[in-house]
Amino acid sequence: PPEMTPALLRQLQAFLALPISLQGSLDTLALAADAQLDAIRFTVKPHPTHTPERLRRAFEAGGRAWPAAFEFVSADFSDCLESADAAAGSISSTCVEAVASGVPVIIIGSPRGITEDPIPPGMALEMRRLAFTPAEFARAAEELITKDAVRLARYTEIGRGVADACFSPVDESGVR
């Protein structure tokens, strides 16, 4: 983005929340890799059904080299969001949780079937983008990722609204 210096760009971090489907995970990894966002470091959180080793082997079996900017993480999902400048995922509730945390989201469109936007209609429109291609992914990252304090405050405000609308307290009433 134009307001960022090269030094700031090197500090950017995107969080990839991978789906349960192995093919969906590989599609997400390929889309992010092919976007060629060299200035962004990607933290990759596999679905609990897959190990990092399995995903890496499957990715490389397709004739691709593992991107140097990709790093697997085992931290809690909420901890990963705290350090992320953006998140990317598909139909998972992780996208809603990211937006509710004030983190903008790139929703990965399905190249093989129906694409579902997990964020309720009309909510957080300025914090989410849909991407089917590497070019769309790159454009979405450039539009959403910011270090600007005013935009970050706006993302936090929008996130609170999403959290209030989509989540309830974990108490007796909320559980029922």
CSV table of N, CA, C and O in Angstrom, one decimal, residues 60-166:
chain,number,residue,atom,x,y,z
A,60,GLU,N,4.7,-29.9,-1.8
A,60,GLU,CA,5.9,-30.1,-2.6
A,60,GLU,C,5.8,-31.3,-3.6
A,60,GLU,O,6.4,-31.3,-4.7
A,61,ALA,N,4.9,-32.2,-3.4
A,61,ALA,CA,4.6,-33.3,-4.3
A,61,ALA,C,4.0,-32.8,-5.6
A,61,ALA,O,4.1,-33.4,-6.6
A,62,GLY,N,3.4,-31.6,-5.5
A,62,GLY,CA,2.8,-31.0,-6.7
A,62,GLY,C,3.9,-30.3,-7.6
A,62,GLY,O,3.6,-29.5,-8.5
A,63,GLY,N,5.2,-30.5,-7.2
A,63,GLY,CA,6.3,-29.9,-8.0
A,63,GLY,C,6.6,-28.5,-7.6
A,63,GLY,O,7.3,-27.7,-8.3
A,64,ARG,N,6.2,-28.1,-6.4
A,64,ARG,CA,6.4,-26.7,-5.9
A,64,ARG,C,7.4,-26.7,-4.8
A,64,ARG,O,7.4,-27.7,-4.0
A,65,ALA,N,8.1,-25.7,-4.7
A,65,ALA,CA,9.0,-25.5,-3.5
A,65,ALA,C,8.2,-24.8,-2.4
A,65,ALA,O,7.4,-24.0,-2.7
A,66,TRP,N,8.5,-25.2,-1.2
A,66,TRP,CA,7.9,-24.6,0.0
A,66,TRP,C,8.4,-23.1,0.1
A,66,TRP,O,9.6,-22.9,0.1
A,67,PRO,N,7.4,-22.2,0.1
A,67,PRO,CA,7.8,-20.7,0.2
A,67,PRO,C,8.6,-20.4,1.5
A,67,PRO,O,8.1,-20.8,2.5
A,68,ALA,N,9.6,-19.7,1.3
A,68,ALA,CA,10.4,-19.3,2.5
A,68,ALA,C,9.6,-18.4,3.4
A,68,ALA,O,9.9,-18.3,4.6
A,69,ALA,N,8.6,-17.7,2.9
A,69,ALA,CA,7.8,-16.8,3.7
A,69,ALA,C,6.7,-17.5,4.5
A,69,ALA,O,6.0,-16.9,5.3
A,70,PHE,N,6.5,-18.8,4.3
A,70,PHE,CA,5.5,-19.6,5.0
A,70,PHE,C,6.1,-20.3,6.2
A,70,PHE,O,7.1,-21.0,6.1
A,71,GLU,N,5.5,-20.1,7.4
A,71,GLU,CA,5.9,-20.7,8.6
A,71,GLU,C,4.7,-21.3,9.3
A,71,GLU,O,3.7,-20.6,9.6
A,72,PHE,N,4.8,-22.6,9.6
A,72,PHE,CA,3.7,-23.3,10.4
A,72,PHE,C,3.8,-22.8,11.8
A,72,PHE,O,4.8,-22.5,12.4
A,73,VAL,N,2.6,-22.6,12.4
A,73,VAL,CA,2.5,-22.3,13.8
A,73,VAL,C,1.6,-23.3,14.5
A,73,VAL,O,0.6,-23.8,13.9
A,74,SER,N,1.8,-23.5,15.8
A,74,SER,CA,1.0,-24.4,16.6
A,74,SER,C,0.3,-23.6,17.7
A,74,SER,O,-0.4,-24.2,18.5
A,75,ALA,N,0.4,-22.3,17.7
A,75,ALA,CA,-0.2,-21.5,18.8
A,75,ALA,C,-1.7,-21.5,18.7
A,75,ALA,O,-2.3,-21.9,17.7
A,76,ASP,N,-2.3,-21.1,19.7
A,76,ASP,CA,-3.8,-21.0,19.7
A,76,ASP,C,-4.2,-20.0,18.6
A,76,ASP,O,-3.5,-19.1,18.3
A,77,PHE,N,-5.4,-20.3,18.1
A,77,PHE,CA,-5.9,-19.4,17.0
A,77,PHE,C,-6.0,-18.0,17.4
A,77,PHE,O,-5.5,-17.1,16.7
A,78,SER,N,-6.4,-17.7,18.6
A,78,SER,CA,-6.5,-16.3,19.1
A,78,SER,C,-5.2,-15.6,19.2
A,78,SER,O,-5.0,-14.4,18.9
A,79,ASP,N,-4.1,-16.4,19.6
A,79,ASP,CA,-2.8,-15.8,19.7
A,79,ASP,C,-2.3,-15.5,18.3
A,79,ASP,O,-1.6,-14.5,18.1
A,80,CYS,N,-2.6,-16.3,17.3
A,80,CYS,CA,-2.2,-16.1,15.9
A,80,CYS,C,-2.8,-14.8,15.4
A,80,CYS,O,-2.2,-14.0,14.7
A,81,LEU,N,-4.1,-14.6,15.7
A,81,LEU,CA,-4.8,-13.4,15.3
A,81,LEU,C,-4.2,-12.1,15.9
A,81,LEU,O,-4.1,-11.1,15.2
A,82,GLU,N,-3.7,-12.2,17.1
A,82,GLU,CA,-3.1,-11.0,17.8
A,82,GLU,C,-2.0,-10.4,17.0
A,82,GLU,O,-1.8,-9.2,17.0
A,83,SER,N,-1.2,-11.2,16.3
A,83,SER,CA,0.0,-10.7,15.6
A,83,SER,C,-0.2,-10.6,14.1
A,83,SER,O,0.7,-10.2,13.4
A,84,ALA,N,-1.5,-10.9,13.7
A,84,ALA,CA,-1.7,-10.8,12.2
A,84,ALA,C,-2.2,-9.4,11.8
A,84,ALA,O,-3.0,-8.8,12.4
A,85,ASP,N,-1.7,-9.1,10.6
A,85,ASP,CA,-2.2,-7.8,9.9
A,85,ASP,C,-3.4,-8.1,9.0
A,85,ASP,O,-4.2,-7.3,8.6
A,86,ALA,N,-3.6,-9.4,8.7
A,86,ALA,CA,-4.7,-9.9,7.9
A,86,ALA,C,-4.8,-11.4,8.1
A,86,ALA,O,-3.8,-12.0,8.5
A,87,ALA,N,-6.0,-12.0,7.8
A,87,ALA,CA,-6.1,-13.4,7.8
A,87,ALA,C,-6.7,-13.8,6.5
A,87,ALA,O,-7.4,-13.0,5.8
A,88,ALA,N,-6.5,-15.1,6.2
A,88,ALA,CA,-7.2,-15.7,5.0
A,88,ALA,C,-7.7,-17.0,5.3
A,88,ALA,O,-7.1,-17.8,6.0
A,89,GLY,N,-8.9,-17.3,4.8
A,89,GLY,CA,-9.5,-18.6,5.1
A,89,GLY,C,-10.7,-18.8,4.1
A,89,GLY,O,-10.9,-18.0,3.3
A,90,SER,N,-11.4,-19.9,4.3
A,90,SER,CA,-12.5,-20.2,3.4
A,90,SER,C,-13.8,-20.2,4.2
A,90,SER,O,-14.1,-19.3,5.0
A,91,ILE,N,-14.6,-21.3,4.1
A,91,ILE,CA,-15.9,-21.3,4.7
A,91,ILE,C,-15.9,-21.4,6.2
A,91,ILE,O,-17.0,-21.4,6.8
A,92,SER,N,-14.8,-21.4,6.9
A,92,SER,CA,-14.7,-21.7,8.3
A,92,SER,C,-15.2,-20.5,9.1
A,92,SER,O,-15.1,-19.3,8.7
A,93,SER,N,-15.6,-20.7,10.3
A,93,SER,CA,-15.9,-19.7,11.3
A,93,SER,C,-14.7,-18.9,11.7
A,93,SER,O,-14.8,-17.8,12.3
A,94,THR,N,-13.5,-19.4,11.3
A,94,THR,CA,-12.3,-18.6,11.6
A,94,THR,C,-12.3,-17.2,11.0
A,94,THR,O,-11.8,-16.3,11.5
A,95,CYS,N,-13.0,-17.1,9.8
A,95,CYS,CA,-13.1,-15.8,9.2
A,95,CYS,C,-13.9,-14.8,10.0
A,95,CYS,O,-13.5,-13.7,10.2
A,96,VAL,N,-15.0,-15.3,10.5
A,96,VAL,CA,-15.8,-14.5,11.4
A,96,VAL,C,-15.1,-14.1,12.7
A,96,VAL,O,-15.1,-12.9,13.1
A,97,GLU,N,-14.4,-15.1,13.2
A,97,GLU,CA,-13.6,-14.8,14.5
A,97,GLU,C,-12.5,-13.8,14.2
A,97,GLU,O,-12.3,-12.9,15.0
A,98,ALA,N,-11.9,-13.8,13.1
A,98,ALA,CA,-10.8,-12.9,12.7
A,98,ALA,C,-11.4,-11.5,12.6
A,98,ALA,O,-10.9,-10.5,13.2
A,99,VAL,N,-12.5,-11.3,11.9
A,99,VAL,CA,-13.1,-10.0,11.7
A,99,VAL,C,-13.6,-9.5,13.1
A,99,VAL,O,-13.4,-8.3,13.4
A,100,ALA,N,-14.2,-10.4,13.9
A,100,ALA,CA,-14.6,-10.0,15.2
A,100,ALA,C,-13.4,-9.5,16.1
A,100,ALA,O,-13.6,-8.7,17.0
A,101,SER,N,-12.2,-10.0,15.8
A,101,SER,CA,-11.0,-9.6,16.5
A,101,SER,C,-10.4,-8.3,15.9
A,101,SER,O,-9.3,-7.9,16.3
A,102,GLY,N,-11.0,-7.8,14.9
A,102,GLY,CA,-10.5,-6.5,14.2
A,102,GLY,C,-9.4,-6.8,13.2
A,102,GLY,O,-8.7,-5.9,12.8
A,103,VAL,N,-9.4,-8.1,12.7
A,103,VAL,CA,-8.4,-8.4,11.7
A,103,VAL,C,-9.1,-8.6,10.4
A,103,VAL,O,-10.0,-9.4,10.3
A,104,PRO,N,-8.7,-7.9,9.3
A,104,PRO,CA,-9.3,-8.0,8.0
A,104,PRO,C,-9.1,-9.4,7.4
A,104,PRO,O,-8.1,-10.0,7.8
A,105,VAL,N,-10.0,-9.8,6.6
A,105,VAL,CA,-10.0,-11.2,6.1
A,105,VAL,C,-10.1,-11.2,4.5
A,105,VAL,O,-10.9,-10.5,3.9
A,106,ILE,N,-9.3,-12.1,4.0
A,106,ILE,CA,-9.4,-12.5,2.6
A,106,ILE,C,-10.1,-13.9,2.6
A,106,ILE,O,-9.6,-14.8,3.1
A,107,ILE,N,-11.2,-13.9,2.0
A,107,ILE,CA,-12.0,-15.1,1.9
A,107,ILE,C,-11.6,-15.8,0.6
A,107,ILE,O,-11.6,-15.2,-0.5
A,108,ILE,N,-11.1,-17.1,0.7
A,108,ILE,CA,-10.6,-17.8,-0.4
A,108,ILE,C,-11.8,-18.4,-1.1
A,108,ILE,O,-12.6,-19.2,-0.6
A,109,GLY,N,-12.0,-18.1,-2.4
A,109,GLY,CA,-13.0,-18.6,-3.2
A,109,GLY,C,-12.7,-20.0,-3.7
A,109,GLY,O,-11.5,-20.4,-3.9
A,110,SER,N,-13.7,-20.9,-3.8
A,110,SER,CA,-13.4,-22.3,-4.1
A,110,SER,C,-13.2,-22.5,-5.6
A,110,SER,O,-14.1,-22.1,-6.4
A,111,PRO,N,-12.1,-23.1,-6.0
A,111,PRO,CA,-11.9,-23.3,-7.5
A,111,PRO,C,-12.6,-24.6,-7.9
A,111,PRO,O,-12.7,-24.9,-9.1
A,112,ARG,N,-13.2,-25.3,-7.0
A,112,ARG,CA,-13.8,-26.6,-7.3
A,112,ARG,C,-15.3,-26.8,-7.0
A,112,ARG,O,-15.9,-27.8,-7.2
A,113,GLY,N,-15.9,-25.8,-6.4
A,113,GLY,CA,-17.3,-25.9,-6.0
A,113,GLY,C,-17.9,-24.6,-5.6
A,113,GLY,O,-17.5,-23.5,-6.1
A,114,ILE,N,-18.8,-24.7,-4.7
A,114,ILE,CA,-19.5,-23.5,-4.2
A,114,ILE,C,-18.7,-22.7,-3.3
A,114,ILE,O,-18.1,-23.3,-2.4
A,115,THR,N,-18.7,-21.4,-3.4
A,115,THR,CA,-17.9,-20.5,-2.5
A,115,THR,C,-18.9,-20.0,-1.5
A,115,THR,O,-20.0,-19.4,-1.9
A,116,GLU,N,-18.6,-20.1,-0.2
A,116,GLU,CA,-19.5,-19.6,0.8
A,116,GLU,C,-18.7,-18.5,1.6
A,116,GLU,O,-17.6,-18.7,1.9
A,117,ASP,N,-19.4,-17.4,1.8
A,117,ASP,CA,-18.8,-16.3,2.6
A,117,ASP,C,-19.3,-16.5,4.0
A,117,ASP,O,-20.5,-16.4,4.3
A,118,PRO,N,-18.5,-16.9,5.0
A,118,PRO,CA,-19.0,-17.2,6.3
A,118,PRO,C,-19.4,-16.0,7.1
A,118,PRO,O,-20.0,-16.1,8.2
A,119,ILE,N,-19.0,-14.8,6.7
A,119,ILE,CA,-19.4,-13.6,7.4
A,119,ILE,C,-20.8,-13.2,7.0
A,119,ILE,O,-21.1,-13.1,5.9
A,120,PRO,N,-21.6,-12.9,8.0
A,120,PRO,CA,-23.0,-12.6,7.7
A,120,PRO,C,-23.1,-11.4,6.7
A,120,PRO,O,-22.3,-10.5,6.7
A,121,PRO,N,-24.1,-11.5,5.8
A,121,PRO,CA,-24.3,-10.5,4.8
A,121,PRO,C,-24.4,-9.1,5.4
A,121,PRO,O,-25.0,-8.8,6.4
A,122,GLY,N,-23.7,-8.1,4.7
A,122,GLY,CA,-23.8,-6.7,5.1
A,122,GLY,C,-22.8,-6.4,6.3
A,122,GLY,O,-22.7,-5.2,6.6
A,123,MET,N,-22.2,-7.3,6.8
A,123,MET,CA,-21.3,-7.0,8.0
A,123,MET,C,-19.8,-6.9,7.5
A,123,MET,O,-19.4,-7.7,6.7
A,124,ALA,N,-19.1,-6.0,8.1
A,124,ALA,CA,-17.7,-5.8,7.9
A,124,ALA,C,-17.2,-5.7,6.5
A,124,ALA,O,-16.2,-6.3,6.1
A,125,LEU,N,-18.0,-5.1,5.6
A,125,LEU,CA,-17.7,-5.0,4.2
A,125,LEU,C,-16.4,-4.4,3.9
A,125,LEU,O,-15.7,-4.9,3.0
A,126,GLU,N,-15.9,-3.4,4.6
A,126,GLU,CA,-14.6,-2.8,4.4
A,126,GLU,C,-13.5,-3.6,4.9
A,126,GLU,O,-12.3,-3.3,4.6
A,127,MET,N,-13.8,-4.7,5.6
A,127,MET,CA,-12.7,-5.6,6.2
A,127,MET,C,-12.6,-6.9,5.5
A,127,MET,O,-11.9,-7.8,6.0
A,128,ARG,N,-13.3,-7.1,4.5
A,128,ARG,CA,-13.2,-8.4,3.8
A,128,ARG,C,-13.2,-8.3,2.3
A,128,ARG,O,-13.8,-7.4,1.7
A,129,ARG,N,-12.5,-9.3,1.7
A,129,ARG,CA,-12.4,-9.3,0.3
A,129,ARG,C,-12.5,-10.8,-0.1
A,129,ARG,O,-12.1,-11.7,0.6
A,130,LEU,N,-13.0,-11.1,-1.3
A,130,LEU,CA,-13.1,-12.4,-1.8
A,130,LEU,C,-12.0,-12.6,-2.9
A,130,LEU,O,-11.9,-11.7,-3.8
A,131,ALA,N,-11.3,-13.7,-2.9
A,131,ALA,CA,-10.2,-13.9,-3.9
A,131,ALA,C,-10.3,-15.3,-4.4
A,131,ALA,O,-10.3,-16.3,-3.7
A,132,PHE,N,-10.3,-15.4,-5.8
A,132,PHE,CA,-10.3,-16.6,-6.5
A,132,PHE,C,-8.9,-16.9,-7.1
A,132,PHE,O,-8.5,-18.0,-7.4
A,133,THR,N,-8.2,-15.8,-7.5
A,133,THR,CA,-7.0,-15.9,-8.2
A,133,THR,C,-5.8,-15.3,-7.4
A,133,THR,O,-6.1,-14.5,-6.5
A,134,PRO,N,-4.6,-15.6,-7.8
A,134,PRO,CA,-3.5,-15.0,-7.1
A,134,PRO,C,-3.5,-13.4,-7.2
A,134,PRO,O,-3.2,-12.7,-6.2
A,135,ALA,N,-3.9,-12.9,-8.4
A,135,ALA,CA,-4.0,-11.5,-8.5
A,135,ALA,C,-5.0,-10.9,-7.6
A,135,ALA,O,-4.8,-9.8,-7.0
A,136,GLU,N,-6.1,-11.5,-7.5
A,136,GLU,CA,-7.2,-11.0,-6.5
A,136,GLU,C,-6.7,-11.1,-5.1
A,136,GLU,O,-7.0,-10.2,-4.3
A,137,PHE,N,-6.0,-12.2,-4.8
A,137,PHE,CA,-5.4,-12.3,-3.4
A,137,PHE,C,-4.4,-11.2,-3.1
A,137,PHE,O,-4.5,-10.5,-2.1
A,138,ALA,N,-3.6,-10.9,-4.1
A,138,ALA,CA,-2.6,-9.8,-3.9
A,138,ALA,C,-3.3,-8.5,-3.8
A,138,ALA,O,-2.9,-7.7,-2.9
A,139,ARG,N,-4.2,-8.2,-4.6
A,139,ARG,CA,-5.0,-6.9,-4.5
A,139,ARG,C,-5.7,-6.8,-3.2
A,139,ARG,O,-5.7,-5.7,-2.6
A,140,ALA,N,-6.3,-7.9,-2.7
A,140,ALA,CA,-7.0,-7.9,-1.4
A,140,ALA,C,-6.1,-7.6,-0.3
A,140,ALA,O,-6.4,-6.8,0.6
A,141,ALA,N,-4.9,-8.2,-0.3
A,141,ALA,CA,-3.9,-7.9,0.7
A,141,ALA,C,-3.5,-6.5,0.7
A,141,ALA,O,-3.4,-5.8,1.7
A,142,GLU,N,-3.2,-5.9,-0.5
A,142,GLU,CA,-2.8,-4.5,-0.6
A,142,GLU,C,-3.9,-3.6,-0.1
A,142,GLU,O,-3.6,-2.5,0.5
A,143,GLU,N,-5.2,-3.9,-0.3
A,143,GLU,CA,-6.3,-3.1,0.1
A,143,GLU,C,-6.6,-3.2,1.6
A,143,GLU,O,-6.9,-2.2,2.2
A,144,LEU,N,-6.4,-4.3,2.2
A,144,LEU,CA,-6.8,-4.6,3.6
A,144,LEU,C,-5.7,-4.3,4.6
A,144,LEU,O,-5.9,-3.8,5.7
A,145,ILE,N,-4.5,-4.7,4.3
A,145,ILE,CA,-3.4,-4.7,5.3
A,145,ILE,C,-2.9,-3.2,5.4
A,145,ILE,O,-2.7,-2.5,4.5
A,146,THR,N,-2.9,-2.8,6.7
A,146,THR,CA,-2.5,-1.4,7.0
A,146,THR,C,-1.8,-1.4,8.3
A,146,THR,O,-1.9,-2.2,9.2
A,147,LYS,N,-1.0,-0.3,8.5
A,147,LYS,CA,-0.4,0.0,9.8
A,147,LYS,C,-0.9,1.4,10.2
A,147,LYS,O,-0.5,1.9,11.2
A,148,ASP,N,-1.8,1.9,9.4
A,148,ASP,CA,-2.4,3.2,9.7
A,148,ASP,C,-3.3,3.1,11.0
A,148,ASP,O,-4.2,2.3,11.0
A,149,ALA,N,-3.0,3.9,12.0
A,149,ALA,CA,-3.7,3.9,13.3
A,149,ALA,C,-5.2,4.2,13.1
A,149,ALA,O,-6.0,3.6,13.8
A,150,VAL,N,-5.6,5.1,12.2
A,150,VAL,CA,-7.0,5.4,12.0
A,150,VAL,C,-7.7,4.2,11.4
A,150,VAL,O,-8.8,3.8,11.9
A,151,ARG,N,-7.2,3.6,10.4
A,151,ARG,CA,-7.8,2.4,9.8
A,151,ARG,C,-7.8,1.2,10.8
A,151,ARG,O,-8.8,0.5,10.9
A,152,LEU,N,-6.8,1.0,11.6
A,152,LEU,CA,-6.8,0.0,12.6
A,152,LEU,C,-7.8,0.2,13.7
A,152,LEU,O,-8.5,-0.8,14.1
A,153,ALA,N,-8.0,1.4,14.1
A,153,ALA,CA,-9.1,1.7,15.0
A,153,ALA,C,-10.5,1.5,14.4
A,153,ALA,O,-11.4,0.9,15.1
A,154,ARG,N,-10.6,1.8,13.2
A,154,ARG,CA,-11.9,1.5,12.5
A,154,ARG,C,-12.1,0.0,12.4
A,154,ARG,O,-13.2,-0.5,12.6
A,155,TYR,N,-11.1,-0.8,12.1
A,155,TYR,CA,-11.2,-2.3,12.1
A,155,TYR,C,-11.6,-2.8,13.4
A,155,TYR,O,-12.5,-3.7,13.5
A,156,THR,N,-11.1,-2.2,14.5
A,156,THR,CA,-11.4,-2.7,15.8
A,156,THR,C,-12.9,-2.4,16.1
A,156,THR,O,-13.6,-3.2,16.7
A,157,GLU,N,-13.3,-1.2,15.7
A,157,GLU,CA,-14.7,-0.8,16.0
A,157,GLU,C,-15.7,-1.7,15.2
A,157,GLU,O,-16.7,-2.2,15.8
A,158,ILE,N,-15.4,-2.0,14.0
A,158,ILE,CA,-16.2,-2.9,13.2
A,158,ILE,C,-16.2,-4.3,13.8
A,158,ILE,O,-17.3,-4.9,13.9
A,159,GLY,N,-15.0,-4.7,14.2
A,159,GLY,CA,-14.9,-6.0,14.8
A,159,GLY,C,-15.8,-6.2,16.1
A,159,GLY,O,-16.4,-7.2,16.3
A,160,ARG,N,-15.9,-5.1,16.9
A,160,ARG,CA,-16.7,-5.2,18.1
A,160,ARG,C,-18.2,-5.4,17.7
A,160,ARG,O,-18.9,-6.1,18.3
A,161,GLY,N,-18.6,-4.7,16.6
A,161,GLY,CA,-20.0,-4.8,16.1
A,161,GLY,C,-20.2,-6.3,15.7
A,161,GLY,O,-21.3,-6.8,15.9
A,162,VAL,N,-19.3,-6.8,15.0
A,162,VAL,CA,-19.4,-8.2,14.5
A,162,VAL,C,-19.5,-9.2,15.7
A,162,VAL,O,-20.3,-10.1,15.8
A,163,ALA,N,-18.6,-9.0,16.7
A,163,ALA,CA,-18.6,-9.8,17.9
A,163,ALA,C,-19.9,-9.7,18.6
A,163,ALA,O,-20.4,-10.8,19.0
A,164,ASP,N,-20.4,-8.5,18.8
A,164,ASP,CA,-21.7,-8.4,19.5
A,164,ASP,C,-22.8,-9.1,18.7
A,164,ASP,O,-23.7,-9.7,19.3
A,165,ALA,N,-22.8,-9.0,17.4
A,165,ALA,CA,-23.9,-9.6,16.6
A,165,ALA,C,-23.8,-11.1,16.4
A,165,ALA,O,-24.8,-11.8,16.3
A,166,CYS,N,-22.6,-11.6,16.5
A,166,CYS,CA,-22.4,-13.0,16.1
A,166,CYS,C,-22.0,-14.0,17.3
A,166,CYS,O,-22.1,-15.2,17.1
